[in-house]
Coordinates of C-alpha atoms and ligand atoms in Angstrom, one line a residue:
M301 CA -23.1 35.3 -14.2
P302 CA -25.1 32.6 -12.3
R303 CA -25.3 33.6 -8.6
Q304 CA -25.5 30.2 -7.1
R305 CA -23.4 27.0 -7.4
G306 CA -24.6 23.4 -6.9
F307 CA -28.1 22.4 -6.3
I308 CA -30.6 22.4 -3.5
T309 CA -32.0 19.2 -2.0
T310 CA -35.1 19.2 0.2
F311 CA -36.4 16.2 2.2
Y312 CA -39.0 15.7 4.9
T313 CA -38.3 14.3 8.4
K314 CA -40.9 13.6 11.0
D315 CA -41.1 17.2 12.2
F316 CA -39.9 19.5 9.5
Y317 CA -38.5 20.0 6.0
V318 CA -34.8 20.1 5.8
T319 CA -33.0 21.9 3.0
I320 CA -29.4 21.2 2.2
F321 CA -27.4 23.4 -0.1
N322 CA -24.9 21.4 -1.9
M323 CA -21.7 23.5 -1.4
E324 CA -19.4 21.4 -3.6
K325 CA -17.1 23.6 -5.6
V326 CA -16.2 23.0 -9.2
V327 CA -12.7 21.6 -9.4
L328 CA -11.0 23.3 -12.4
A329 CA -8.0 21.0 -12.6
K330 CA -10.4 18.2 -13.6
Y331 CA -11.2 20.0 -16.8
T332 CA -9.5 19.5 -20.1
Y333 CA -8.8 22.8 -22.0
E334 CA -11.9 22.2 -24.1
K335 CA -14.1 21.6 -21.0
L336 CA -12.8 24.7 -19.3
C337 CA -13.7 26.8 -22.4
E338 CA -17.2 25.3 -22.3
Y339 CA -17.5 26.1 -18.6
F340 CA -16.4 29.7 -19.1
E341 CA -18.9 30.0 -22.0
S342 CA -21.6 28.8 -19.6
L343 CA -20.7 31.7 -17.3
G344 CA -21.0 34.1 -20.2
E345 CA -17.3 34.6 -20.4
K346 CA -15.1 34.9 -23.5
K347 CA -12.7 32.1 -24.5
F348 CA -9.6 34.2 -23.7
R349 CA -10.6 34.1 -20.0
A350 CA -10.5 30.3 -20.1
N351 CA -7.0 30.6 -21.7
Q352 CA -5.9 32.9 -18.9
V353 CA -7.1 30.7 -16.1
F354 CA -5.8 27.5 -17.8
S355 CA -2.4 29.0 -18.1
W356 CA -2.4 30.2 -14.5
I357 CA -3.3 26.7 -13.3
W358 CA -1.0 24.6 -15.4
A359 CA 1.9 26.9 -16.4
K360 CA 2.1 29.7 -13.9
N361 CA 1.7 27.8 -10.6
A362 CA -1.2 29.9 -9.3
K363 CA -2.0 28.8 -5.7
N364 CA -5.4 30.5 -5.6
F365 CA -7.6 32.8 -7.8
S366 CA -6.2 36.0 -6.3
D367 CA -2.8 35.1 -7.9
M368 CA -4.5 35.4 -11.4
T369 CA -3.7 39.1 -11.6
D370 CA -4.7 39.6 -15.3
V371 CA -8.2 38.1 -14.8
K372 CA -10.8 40.7 -14.0
K373 CA -11.6 41.1 -10.3
E374 CA -15.3 40.3 -10.6
L375 CA -14.5 36.9 -12.3
R376 CA -11.8 36.1 -9.8
E377 CA -14.3 36.7 -6.9
Y378 CA -16.8 34.5 -8.7
L379 CA -14.3 31.7 -9.2
S380 CA -13.0 31.9 -5.5
E381 CA -16.6 31.5 -4.3
N382 CA -17.7 28.7 -6.7
C383 CA -14.6 26.9 -7.8
Q384 CA -11.3 25.4 -6.5
I385 CA -8.2 24.7 -8.5
L386 CA -7.4 21.3 -6.9
D387 CA -9.3 19.0 -4.6
C388 CA -6.3 17.5 -2.9
K389 CA -3.7 18.9 -0.6
I390 CA -0.3 18.3 0.9
K391 CA -1.0 16.6 4.3
K392 CA 2.6 16.1 5.3
R393 CA 6.0 17.0 3.9
Q394 CA 9.3 15.3 4.9
I395 CA 12.7 16.5 3.7
S396 CA 15.6 14.0 3.5
S397 CA 19.2 14.8 4.3
D398 CA 19.9 14.4 0.6
G399 CA 17.3 17.0 -0.3
T400 CA 14.6 14.6 -1.5
I401 CA 11.1 15.7 -0.5
K402 CA 8.4 13.2 0.2
Y403 CA 4.8 14.6 0.1
L404 CA 1.9 12.8 1.5
I405 CA -1.1 13.9 -0.5
E406 CA -4.6 13.7 0.7
Y407 CA -7.4 13.3 -1.8
H408 CA -11.0 14.5 -1.5
D409 CA -12.1 11.2 0.1
G410 CA -9.4 11.3 2.8
L411 CA -7.2 8.6 1.1
C412 CA -3.5 9.4 0.8
A413 CA -0.7 8.6 -1.5
E414 CA 2.9 9.8 -1.7
A415 CA 4.8 11.7 -4.4
V416 CA 8.6 12.1 -4.1
L417 CA 10.6 15.0 -5.5
M418 CA 14.3 14.2 -6.3
R419 CA 17.2 16.3 -7.4
F420 CA 20.2 14.6 -8.8
D421 CA 23.5 16.5 -8.5
N422 CA 25.2 17.9 -11.5
R423 CA 22.1 17.5 -13.6
A424 CA 19.6 20.2 -14.4
N425 CA 16.7 17.7 -13.7
L426 CA 14.1 17.8 -11.1
S427 CA 12.3 14.5 -11.0
M428 CA 9.0 13.7 -9.6
C429 CA 8.0 10.1 -8.7
V430 CA 4.2 9.9 -8.8
S431 CA 1.7 7.4 -7.5
S432 CA -0.9 6.0 -9.9
Q433 CA -3.1 4.1 -7.3
V434 CA -3.6 4.2 -3.6
G435 CA -2.1 0.8 -2.7
C436 CA -1.4 -1.9 -5.2
K437 CA -3.0 -5.3 -6.0
M438 CA 0.2 -7.0 -7.3
G439 CA 1.7 -8.2 -4.0
C440 CA 5.4 -8.3 -4.7
K441 CA 7.0 -9.6 -1.6
F442 CA 9.8 -7.1 -1.4
C443 CA 7.5 -4.0 -1.7
A444 CA 5.8 -2.1 1.1
T445 CA 3.1 -0.6 -1.0
G446 CA 1.0 -3.7 -1.5
K447 CA 1.1 -4.5 2.3
N448 CA -1.9 -2.3 3.1
G449 CA -3.8 -3.7 0.2
F450 CA -5.4 -1.8 -2.7
K451 CA -7.7 1.1 -2.0
R452 CA -8.5 2.7 -5.4
N453 CA -7.3 4.0 -8.7
L454 CA -6.2 7.6 -9.0
E455 CA -7.9 9.7 -11.7
S456 CA -5.8 11.2 -14.4
Y457 CA -6.1 14.7 -12.9
E458 CA -5.3 13.3 -9.4
I459 CA -2.0 11.9 -10.7
A460 CA -1.1 15.2 -12.5
S461 CA -2.2 17.2 -9.3
Q462 CA 0.8 15.6 -7.5
I463 CA 3.1 17.5 -9.8
L464 CA 1.1 20.8 -9.5
L465 CA 1.2 20.6 -5.7
A466 CA 5.0 20.0 -5.7
Q467 CA 5.6 22.8 -8.2
N468 CA 3.4 25.2 -6.1
D469 CA 5.2 24.1 -3.0
T470 CA 8.7 24.7 -4.3
D471 CA 8.1 27.3 -7.0
L472 CA 10.3 25.1 -9.3
K473 CA 9.5 23.5 -12.6
I474 CA 9.6 19.7 -12.7
T475 CA 11.4 18.4 -15.7
N476 CA 11.1 14.6 -15.4
V477 CA 8.3 12.3 -14.2
V478 CA 8.5 8.6 -13.2
F479 CA 5.5 6.4 -12.4
M480 CA 7.3 4.6 -9.6
G481 CA 5.3 5.6 -6.6
Q482 CA 2.4 3.7 -5.1
G483 CA 0.5 1.4 -7.6
E484 CA 0.9 -0.5 -10.8
P485 CA 0.4 2.0 -13.6
L486 CA -0.7 -0.6 -16.2
D487 CA -3.4 -1.8 -13.8
N488 CA -4.9 1.7 -14.0
Y489 CA -4.3 2.0 -17.7
E490 CA -6.8 4.5 -19.0
N491 CA -6.2 7.0 -16.2
V492 CA -2.5 6.7 -16.6
L493 CA -2.8 7.4 -20.4
G494 CA -5.0 10.4 -19.5
A495 CA -2.4 11.6 -17.0
L496 CA 0.4 11.2 -19.6
K497 CA -1.6 13.6 -21.8
I498 CA -2.1 16.2 -19.0
I499 CA 1.6 16.0 -18.0
N500 CA 2.8 16.3 -21.6
Q501 CA 0.3 18.9 -22.9
N502 CA -0.8 20.9 -19.9
L503 CA 2.4 20.8 -17.8
Q504 CA 4.6 20.8 -20.9
I505 CA 6.9 18.0 -19.8
S506 CA 8.4 16.2 -22.8
I507 CA 7.2 12.7 -23.3
R508 CA 10.8 11.6 -23.5
R509 CA 11.2 12.6 -19.9
I510 CA 8.3 10.5 -18.6
T511 CA 8.9 6.9 -17.5
I512 CA 6.2 4.3 -16.8
S513 CA 7.4 1.4 -14.6
T514 CA 5.5 -1.9 -14.6
C515 CA 5.9 -5.3 -13.0
G516 CA 4.9 -6.7 -16.4
I517 CA 1.2 -6.6 -17.4
V518 CA 1.8 -8.0 -20.8
D519 CA -1.5 -7.3 -22.6
K520 CA -1.2 -3.6 -21.7
I521 CA 2.5 -3.5 -22.8
Y522 CA 1.2 -4.4 -26.3
E523 CA -1.4 -1.7 -26.1
L524 CA 1.1 0.9 -24.9
A525 CA 3.3 0.2 -27.9
N526 CA 0.5 1.6 -30.0
N527 CA -0.3 4.6 -28.0
E528 CA 0.2 8.0 -29.6
L529 CA 2.4 9.3 -26.7
V530 CA 5.3 6.9 -26.2
A531 CA 6.9 7.3 -22.7
T532 CA 10.0 5.4 -21.7
L533 CA 9.0 1.9 -20.5
A534 CA 10.7 0.5 -17.5
I535 CA 10.2 -3.2 -16.5
S536 CA 10.5 -4.4 -12.9
L537 CA 12.1 -7.7 -13.9
H538 CA 14.1 -8.5 -10.8
F539 CA 14.4 -12.2 -11.5
S540 CA 15.1 -14.0 -14.8
N541 CA 14.3 -17.4 -13.3
H542 CA 10.7 -18.4 -13.6
N543 CA 10.4 -20.5 -10.4
Q544 CA 12.1 -17.8 -8.3
R545 CA 10.1 -14.9 -9.9
K546 CA 6.8 -16.7 -9.4
E547 CA 7.4 -17.1 -5.6
I548 CA 8.2 -13.4 -5.1
M549 CA 6.2 -11.6 -7.8
P550 CA 2.7 -13.1 -8.2
I551 CA 2.3 -11.4 -11.7
E552 CA 4.7 -14.2 -13.0
R553 CA 1.8 -16.7 -12.5
K554 CA -0.4 -14.6 -14.9
F555 CA 2.2 -13.5 -17.4
D556 CA 5.4 -15.4 -17.3
L557 CA 8.9 -14.4 -18.4
E558 CA 8.6 -15.8 -21.9
E559 CA 5.3 -13.9 -22.6
L560 CA 6.9 -10.8 -21.2
K561 CA 10.0 -11.2 -23.4
A562 CA 7.8 -11.5 -26.5
A563 CA 6.0 -8.3 -25.5
L564 CA 9.2 -6.4 -25.0
I565 CA 10.6 -7.4 -28.3
E566 CA 7.4 -6.3 -30.0
Y567 CA 7.6 -3.0 -28.0
N568 CA 11.2 -2.4 -29.2
R569 CA 10.1 -3.1 -32.8
K570 CA 7.0 -0.9 -32.7
T571 CA 8.5 2.1 -30.8
K572 CA 12.2 1.9 -31.8
D573 CA 12.8 2.7 -28.2
R574 CA 15.1 1.0 -25.7
I575 CA 13.5 -0.4 -22.6
T576 CA 14.8 0.1 -19.1
I577 CA 15.2 -3.2 -17.2
E578 CA 14.9 -2.7 -13.4
Y579 CA 16.6 -5.3 -11.3
I580 CA 16.5 -5.1 -7.5
L581 CA 19.6 -6.8 -6.1
I582 CA 18.7 -8.7 -3.0
G583 CA 21.6 -10.1 -1.0
G584 CA 22.1 -13.9 -1.5
L585 CA 18.9 -14.2 -3.6
N586 CA 19.4 -12.9 -7.1
D587 CA 22.9 -11.3 -7.0
S588 CA 25.1 -14.3 -7.9
K589 CA 27.3 -14.9 -10.9
E590 CA 24.8 -17.5 -12.2
A591 CA 21.9 -15.0 -11.8
A592 CA 23.9 -12.5 -13.9
L593 CA 24.5 -15.0 -16.6
E594 CA 20.9 -16.1 -16.6
L595 CA 19.8 -12.4 -16.9
I596 CA 22.2 -11.9 -19.9
K597 CA 20.6 -14.9 -21.6
Y598 CA 17.1 -13.7 -20.9
L599 CA 17.8 -10.2 -22.3
D600 CA 19.2 -11.6 -25.5
G601 CA 17.2 -10.0 -28.3
I602 CA 15.8 -7.1 -26.1
K603 CA 17.2 -3.6 -26.7
C604 CA 17.5 -2.3 -23.2
N605 CA 19.5 -0.5 -20.5
I606 CA 19.8 -2.1 -17.1
N607 CA 19.1 -0.3 -13.9
L608 CA 20.4 -2.2 -10.8
I609 CA 18.5 -1.2 -7.6
P610 CA 20.1 -2.2 -4.3
Y611 CA 17.2 -3.6 -2.2
N612 CA 15.8 -1.1 0.3
S613 CA 14.7 -2.7 3.6
V614 CA 11.0 -2.7 4.0
N615 CA 10.0 -6.1 5.1
D616 CA 10.8 -8.0 8.3
E617 CA 8.4 -10.8 7.3
F618 CA 10.8 -12.1 4.7
D619 CA 14.5 -12.4 5.1
F620 CA 15.5 -10.0 2.4
K621 CA 18.9 -8.3 2.7
K622 CA 20.8 -5.5 1.0
P623 CA 23.4 -6.9 -1.4
D624 CA 27.1 -6.7 -0.5
K625 CA 28.9 -3.9 -2.4
K626 CA 31.3 -6.5 -3.8
D627 CA 28.5 -8.7 -5.1
M628 CA 26.8 -5.7 -6.7
M629 CA 30.0 -4.6 -8.5
R630 CA 30.6 -8.2 -9.7
F631 CA 27.0 -8.4 -11.0
K632 CA 27.4 -5.1 -12.8
Y633 CA 30.8 -6.1 -14.3
I634 CA 29.5 -9.4 -15.7
L635 CA 26.6 -7.6 -17.4
E636 CA 29.0 -5.0 -18.8
S637 CA 31.4 -7.6 -20.1
A638 CA 28.4 -8.9 -22.1
G639 CA 28.1 -5.5 -23.7
K640 CA 25.1 -4.3 -21.6
K641 CA 24.7 -0.7 -20.5
V642 CA 24.3 -0.8 -16.7
T643 CA 23.6 1.9 -14.1
I644 CA 23.2 1.5 -10.4
R645 CA 20.2 3.5 -9.0
L646 CA 21.2 6.1 -6.5
E647 CA 19.3 5.6 -3.3
R648 CA 17.3 8.7 -2.5
G649 CA 15.4 9.6 0.6
A650 CA 15.9 6.4 2.5
D651 CA 16.0 8.2 5.9
I652 CA 12.4 9.4 5.3
D653 CA 11.1 6.1 3.8
A654 CA 10.9 7.7 0.4
A655 CA 13.1 5.2 -1.5
C656 CA 11.8 2.6 -4.0
G657 CA 9.4 0.2 -2.4
Q658 CA 9.1 2.1 0.8
L659 CA 5.9 4.1 0.1
A660 CA 3.0 2.8 2.1
G661 CA 0.8 5.8 2.7
K662 CA 2.0 6.1 6.3
N663 CA 0.7 9.2 8.0
Ligands
LIG2119 N1 4.3 -0.9 -9.8 C1 5.4 -0.5 -10.6 C2 5.9 0.9 -10.2 C3 6.0 1.2 -8.7 S1 7.3 0.3 -7.9 C4 6.5 -1.4 -10.7 O1 6.5 -2.4 -9.9 O2 7.3 -1.3 -11.6 C5 8.8 1.3 -8.4 C6 10.1 0.5 -8.4 O3 10.5 0.2 -7.0 C7 9.9 -0.9 -9.0 O4 11.0 -1.2 -9.9 C8 9.9 -1.8 -7.8 O5 10.2 -3.1 -8.2 C9 10.9 -1.1 -6.9 N2 10.9 -1.6 -5.6 C10 9.8 -2.1 -4.9 N3 10.2 -2.5 -3.6 C11 11.5 -2.2 -3.5 C12 12.5 -2.4 -2.5 N4 12.2 -2.9 -1.3 N5 13.8 -2.0 -2.7 C13 14.1 -1.5 -3.9 N6 13.3 -1.3 -4.9 C14 12.0 -1.7 -4.8
LIG2120 FE1 2.9 -3.1 -6.8 FE2 5.2 -2.3 -8.0 FE3 5.1 -2.7 -5.4 FE4 4.9 -4.8 -7.1 S1 6.7 -3.4 -6.9 S2 3.7 -4.4 -5.2 S3 3.8 -3.9 -8.7 S4 4.0 -1.1 -6.5

C-alpha cells in the first residue's frame, strides 16, 4: 500500500528552500463505482473492498471510516489517513415548528447553499429539496436566491452530498428529491444529469420520485425529454401573460411562453409524462378570475397537474403580497371547473426561511 498521499512541492525563496506537502485527501464521494474500483486496485486491494466501501458510503450512511466494520482494520486506517468521504459539511441546522429541517451546507471553497428536509403528514415520504447552484443567474423578482447573485455551479457529487449529509444527520432514508433549492437546474445541465444518476443509482431513489423544477430553459427541456433517466418535470410558470411574465421573470425575454408551450407539448409526447405547472399566487397580481381563465387557455394541449404556491414574503423592494384565501380558493375552483387537477402547496419551514424562494445562503 502506498505510504504517502499527494505530492511534494519545493520552491526557493531568498534564504532557503521551502517544501510543502500537499495534504489534500482523496474525496471518495466524487468517485463513480468504476472509479472507486480503479482506486482500490491502485492500492493493491481487491474489487470486493471497493464494493464494501461504496455500499458504506451510499447505502449504509457511514459517517467515517471506523463505521465500516467489515473492512479490514489496516485498510480502514489507511483510508482515514488518506481519504475523506465528503468534502462538505453541515455548517448550520435550523428546525422549524412544523419539523422541516434547513441545512446550510458549506463546500470545500467556503461557499454555502441550503438543502431542506420535509416530512408531509400521513405520507411515508421524506422529501429533500436540493440546491443545484450557489445563487442563481435568472433574477426572478419574487425570489430571494438571485439577490446575492450567482456564485458557481455545484458538481454532481456536491448535489448528491446534500442528501448524504441529511441522511447521516437524521439516520433516516430520504425517499423523494426535488430540485427546488438554490439555483436553476437546467442552467447547470450536465452536473444535474450526473446528480440524477448518482441519486438514482447510488442512493437508490426511484427516478419517479425525483422532480426537476425550471423557470423554462426551453432548449434544455427538449434535451431532457431525450435523457435516459426521466425525472418529473416541474415548470415555474407563474404568469400566462407575456407582458407580465417578462417584467417579473427575465427568462421570458429569452424563451417566451409560446416557445415554452411547444417544448412542453413535445416533452409530453416524448416521455408520456404529465408535467407539473407551478404557479405562485401573488395577491392582486396574478390571482384574478381573468388570470385563471388565461392560464386555462395557455395550458390547453399540455398534459399537466397544477401546483398553486401561495407567495412567500421575501422581498421588500417590490410590493408583492400573499394572496387572500378567498382569491386562492376561487382561482383553484375555476381551474378545477375546467377539468384541471390542482393542488395547493403546503407551506413548510417559513419560520426558519426555508420555504420556496426564501433560500439565500444566509449564515
Ligand atoms: N430555479 C428553479 C428551481 C428553484 S425555485 C425554478 O425556478 O423552478 C423553486 C420554486 O420556488 C419555484 O417554483 C419558484 O418559482 C418558487 N419560488 C421562488 N420564490 C418564491 C416565493 N417568494 N414564494 C413562493 N415560491 C417561490
Ligand atoms: Fe432562480 Fe428559480 Fe429563483 Fe428564478 S425562482 S431566481 S430561476 S431560483
